[in-house]
Coordinates of N, CA and C and ligand atoms in Angstrom, one line a residue:
M6 N 0.2 -6.5 -17.7 CA -0.4 -5.4 -17.1 C -0.2 -5.4 -15.6
S7 N 0.0 -4.3 -15.0 CA 0.2 -4.1 -13.6 C -0.8 -3.1 -13.1
V8 N -1.4 -3.3 -11.9 CA -2.4 -2.4 -11.4 C -2.2 -2.1 -9.9
V9 N -2.8 -0.9 -9.6 CA -3.0 -0.6 -8.2 C -4.1 0.5 -8.1
R10 N -4.8 0.5 -7.0 CA -5.9 1.5 -6.8 C -5.7 2.3 -5.5
F11 N -5.9 3.5 -5.5 CA -5.9 4.3 -4.3 C -7.2 5.0 -4.2
H12 N -7.8 5.0 -3.0 CA -9.0 5.8 -2.8 C -9.1 6.4 -1.3
P13 N -9.8 7.5 -1.2 CA -9.8 8.1 0.2 C -10.6 7.2 1.1
R14 N -9.9 6.9 2.3 CA -10.6 6.0 3.3 C -9.8 6.2 4.6
D15 N -10.6 6.4 5.7 CA -9.9 6.5 7.0 C -9.0 5.3 7.3
C16 N -7.9 5.5 8.0 CA -7.0 4.5 8.4 C -7.5 3.9 9.7
P17 N -7.5 2.5 9.8 CA -8.0 1.9 11.0 C -7.0 2.0 12.1
W18 N -5.8 2.4 11.9 CA -4.7 2.3 12.9 C -4.1 3.6 13.2
R19 N -4.3 4.7 12.5 CA -3.6 5.9 12.7 C -4.5 7.1 12.3
E20 N -4.6 8.1 13.2 CA -5.3 9.3 12.9 C -4.7 10.0 11.8
A21 N -5.5 10.6 10.8 CA -4.9 11.4 9.8 C -6.0 12.3 9.3
E22 N -5.6 13.4 8.7 CA -6.6 14.4 8.1 C -7.2 13.9 6.8
A23 N -6.3 13.3 6.0 CA -6.7 12.9 4.7 C -6.0 11.5 4.3
A24 N -6.6 10.5 4.8 CA -6.0 9.1 4.6 C -6.5 8.5 3.3
W25 N -5.7 7.8 2.6 CA -6.1 7.0 1.4 C -5.7 5.6 1.6
Q26 N -6.5 4.7 1.0 CA -6.2 3.2 1.1 C -5.6 2.8 -0.3
L27 N -4.6 2.0 -0.2 CA -4.0 1.4 -1.4 C -4.6 0.0 -1.5
R28 N -5.2 -0.4 -2.6 CA -5.8 -1.7 -2.8 C -5.4 -2.3 -4.2
G29 N -5.5 -3.6 -4.2 CA -5.4 -4.3 -5.5 C -4.1 -4.2 -6.2
M30 N -3.0 -4.1 -5.4 CA -1.7 -4.0 -6.1 C -1.3 -5.3 -6.6
A31 N -0.9 -5.4 -7.9 CA -0.4 -6.6 -8.5 C 0.4 -6.2 -9.8
T32 N 1.5 -6.8 -9.9 CA 2.3 -6.6 -11.2 C 2.2 -7.9 -12.0
D33 N 2.4 -7.8 -13.2 CA 2.4 -8.9 -14.1 C 3.6 -9.9 -13.7
P34 N 3.2 -11.2 -13.5 CA 4.2 -12.1 -13.1 C 5.5 -12.1 -13.9
R35 N 5.4 -11.7 -15.2 CA 6.5 -11.8 -16.1 C 7.5 -10.7 -15.8
V36 N 7.1 -9.6 -15.0 CA 8.0 -8.5 -14.7 C 8.3 -8.3 -13.2
R37 N 7.8 -9.3 -12.4 CA 8.0 -9.1 -11.0 C 9.5 -9.1 -10.7
G38 N 9.9 -8.2 -9.7 CA 11.3 -8.1 -9.3 C 12.1 -7.1 -10.1
L39 N 11.4 -6.5 -11.1 CA 12.1 -5.6 -12.0 C 11.8 -4.1 -11.8
G40 N 11.0 -3.8 -10.7 CA 10.8 -2.4 -10.3 C 9.4 -1.9 -10.7
A41 N 8.6 -2.7 -11.3 CA 7.2 -2.2 -11.7 C 6.4 -1.8 -10.5
G42 N 6.4 -2.7 -9.5 CA 5.7 -2.4 -8.2 C 6.1 -1.1 -7.6
R43 N 7.4 -1.0 -7.5 CA 8.0 0.3 -6.9 C 7.5 1.5 -7.7
A44 N 7.6 1.4 -9.0 CA 7.2 2.5 -9.9 C 5.7 2.9 -9.7
L45 N 4.9 1.8 -9.7 CA 3.4 2.1 -9.5 C 3.2 2.7 -8.1
G46 N 3.8 2.2 -7.1 CA 3.6 2.7 -5.8 C 4.0 4.2 -5.7
A47 N 5.2 4.5 -6.2 CA 5.8 5.8 -6.1 C 4.9 6.8 -6.9
E48 N 4.4 6.4 -8.1 CA 3.5 7.3 -8.8 C 2.2 7.6 -8.1
G49 N 1.7 6.5 -7.5 CA 0.4 6.7 -6.7 C 0.6 7.6 -5.5
L50 N 1.7 7.4 -4.8 CA 2.0 8.3 -3.6 C 2.1 9.7 -4.1
T51 N 2.8 9.9 -5.2 CA 3.0 11.3 -5.7 C 1.6 11.9 -6.0
R52 N 0.7 11.2 -6.6 CA -0.6 11.7 -6.9 C -1.4 11.9 -5.7
V53 N -1.3 11.1 -4.7 CA -2.0 11.3 -3.4 C -1.5 12.6 -2.7
I54 N -0.2 12.7 -2.7 CA 0.3 14.0 -2.1 C -0.2 15.2 -2.9
A55 N -0.3 15.1 -4.2 CA -0.7 16.2 -5.0 C -2.1 16.7 -4.7
V56 N -3.0 15.7 -4.3 CA -4.3 16.1 -3.9 C -4.6 16.2 -2.4
G57 N -3.5 16.3 -1.7 CA -3.6 16.7 -0.3 C -3.6 15.5 0.7
G58 N -3.4 14.3 0.2 CA -3.4 13.2 1.1 C -2.2 13.2 2.1
D59 N -2.4 12.8 3.3 CA -1.3 12.8 4.3 C -0.9 11.5 4.8
L60 N -1.6 10.4 4.3 CA -1.2 9.1 4.8 C -1.8 8.1 3.8
V61 N -1.1 7.0 3.5 CA -1.6 5.9 2.7 C -1.5 4.6 3.5
W62 N -2.5 3.8 3.6 CA -2.4 2.6 4.4 C -2.9 1.4 3.5
C63 N -2.6 0.2 3.9 CA -2.8 -1.0 3.1 C -2.9 -2.2 4.0
D64 N -3.9 -3.1 3.7 CA -4.0 -4.4 4.2 C -3.0 -5.2 3.4
A65 N -1.8 -5.5 3.9 CA -0.8 -6.1 3.1 C -0.8 -7.6 3.3
R66 N -0.9 -8.3 2.2 CA -0.8 -9.8 2.3 C 0.5 -10.2 2.9
A67 N 0.5 -11.2 3.8 CA 1.7 -11.5 4.5 C 2.9 -11.7 3.6
A68 N 2.6 -12.3 2.5 CA 3.7 -12.6 1.5 C 4.3 -11.4 0.9
A69 N 3.5 -10.2 1.0 CA 3.9 -9.0 0.3 C 4.4 -7.9 1.3
V70 N 4.4 -8.2 2.6 CA 4.7 -7.2 3.6 C 6.1 -6.6 3.3
G71 N 7.1 -7.5 2.9 CA 8.4 -7.1 2.6 C 8.5 -6.1 1.5
F72 N 7.6 -6.3 0.5 CA 7.6 -5.4 -0.6 C 7.2 -4.0 -0.1
Y73 N 6.1 -3.9 0.7 CA 5.7 -2.6 1.1 C 6.7 -1.9 2.0
E74 N 7.4 -2.7 2.8 CA 8.5 -2.1 3.6 C 9.6 -1.6 2.7
R75 N 9.9 -2.3 1.6 CA 11.0 -1.9 0.7 C 10.6 -0.5 0.0
I76 N 9.3 -0.3 -0.2 CA 8.9 1.0 -0.8 C 8.5 2.0 0.2
G77 N 8.8 1.8 1.4 CA 8.7 2.9 2.4 C 7.6 2.8 3.4
F78 N 6.8 1.8 3.3 CA 5.7 1.6 4.3 C 6.2 1.0 5.6
S79 N 5.6 1.3 6.7 CA 5.9 0.7 8.0 C 4.8 -0.3 8.3
T80 N 5.2 -1.4 8.9 CA 4.2 -2.4 9.4 C 3.8 -2.1 10.8
V81 N 2.5 -1.9 11.0 CA 2.0 -1.4 12.3 C 1.0 -2.3 13.0
T82 N 0.8 -3.5 12.5 CA -0.1 -4.5 13.2 C 0.6 -5.8 13.2
E83 N 0.0 -6.7 14.1 CA 0.3 -8.1 14.0 C -0.5 -8.7 12.8
T84 N -0.3 -10.0 12.6 CA -1.0 -10.6 11.5 C -2.5 -10.8 11.8
Y85 N -3.4 -10.5 10.8 CA -4.8 -10.8 11.0 C -5.3 -11.5 9.7
D86 N -6.5 -12.1 9.9 CA -7.0 -12.9 8.7 C -8.1 -12.0 8.0
L87 N -8.0 -12.0 6.7 CA -9.0 -11.3 5.9 C -9.5 -12.3 4.9
P88 N -10.6 -13.0 5.2 CA -11.1 -14.1 4.3 C -11.6 -13.4 3.0
P89 N -11.5 -14.0 1.9 CA -10.9 -15.3 1.7 C -9.4 -15.3 1.4
A90 N -8.8 -14.1 1.5 CA -7.4 -13.9 1.0 C -6.3 -14.4 2.0
G91 N -6.7 -14.5 3.3 CA -5.8 -15.1 4.2 C -5.1 -14.0 5.1
S92 N -3.8 -14.3 5.5 CA -3.1 -13.6 6.5 C -2.6 -12.2 5.9
H93 N -2.8 -11.2 6.7 CA -2.4 -9.8 6.3 C -1.8 -9.1 7.5
R94 N -1.1 -8.0 7.2 CA -0.6 -7.1 8.2 C -0.9 -5.7 7.8
G95 N -1.2 -4.8 8.7 CA -1.4 -3.4 8.4 C -0.1 -2.7 8.2
T96 N -0.1 -2.0 7.0 CA 1.1 -1.2 6.7 C 0.6 0.3 6.4
L97 N 1.5 1.2 6.6 CA 1.1 2.6 6.3 C 2.4 3.4 6.0
I98 N 2.1 4.6 5.3 CA 3.2 5.5 5.1 C 2.6 6.9 5.3
E99 N 3.3 7.7 6.1 CA 2.9 9.1 6.3 C 3.5 10.0 5.3
L100 N 2.8 10.9 4.7 CA 3.2 11.6 3.5 C 3.5 13.1 3.9
P101 N 4.5 13.7 3.2 CA 4.7 15.1 3.4 C 3.5 15.9 3.0
I102 N 3.2 16.9 3.7 CA 2.1 17.8 3.3 C 2.6 18.7 2.2
R103 N 1.8 18.9 1.2 CA 2.2 19.7 0.0 C 1.8 21.1 0.3
Ligands
COA221 C1 4.0 -7.7 -4.4 C2 4.2 -7.3 -5.8 C3 3.1 -6.2 -6.2 C4 5.6 -6.7 -6.0 O1 5.7 -6.2 -7.3 P1 7.2 -6.2 -8.0 O2 6.9 -5.6 -9.4 O3 7.8 -7.5 -8.0 O4 8.0 -5.2 -7.1 P2 9.4 -4.4 -7.4 O5 10.2 -5.2 -8.4 O6 9.2 -3.0 -7.7 O7 10.1 -4.6 -6.0 C5 10.5 -3.5 -5.2 C6 11.4 -4.1 -4.0 O8 10.5 -4.9 -3.2 C7 11.2 -6.2 -3.2 N1 10.1 -7.2 -3.2 C8 9.2 -7.5 -4.2 N2 8.3 -8.4 -3.8 C9 8.6 -8.7 -2.5 C10 8.1 -9.6 -1.6 N3 7.0 -10.4 -1.8 N4 8.6 -9.7 -0.3 C11 9.7 -9.0 0.0 N5 10.3 -8.1 -0.9 C12 9.7 -8.0 -2.1 C13 12.0 -6.3 -4.4 O9 13.1 -7.3 -4.2 C14 12.5 -4.9 -4.5 O10 13.6 -4.8 -3.6 P3 14.8 -3.7 -3.8 O11 14.3 -2.4 -3.2 O12 15.9 -4.3 -3.0 O13 15.1 -3.6 -5.3 C15 4.1 -8.5 -6.8 O14 5.0 -9.5 -6.4 C16 2.7 -9.1 -7.0 O15 1.9 -8.6 -7.8 N6 2.4 -10.1 -6.2 C17 1.1 -10.8 -6.3 C18 -0.1 -10.0 -5.8 C19 0.1 -9.5 -4.4 O16 0.5 -10.2 -3.5 N7 -0.2 -8.2 -4.3 C20 -0.1 -7.5 -3.0 C21 -1.5 -7.6 -2.3 S1 -1.5 -6.7 -0.7

């Protein structure tokens, strides 16, 4: 099973009319590296665009920052601690207005 959640929430780092937060992204360890994360992310972004969202942001675990960059997010902060999960960086993607 692989999961991700999107919900409306203001972005801490960028002004937007309709920002959404991406949380809880995880793919089954047995299929990592095979495109499931990209597919989940793309489907979620498509749905956020469809309901008028103009930005998605994420507290990206340091080890996963490269993944978010590969699927189109920009890294916009230095590293910060989010206990108990550890080091994160802020990432976001601005979306086309539908
Ligand atoms: C991060 C995670 C969701 C990526 O899922 P995935 O199914 O492996 O991702 P994909 O196979 O779709 O990878 C998409 C691209 O990102 C790259 N990528 C995947 N994980 C990466 C990582 N940790 N660092 C850098 N690049 C990564 C892939 O190589 C692929 O590159 P490509 O465009 O050259 O093909 C998955 O590794 C995971 O669940 N990790 C544990 C939980 C976690 O850290 N979640 C993030 C919390 S913020």
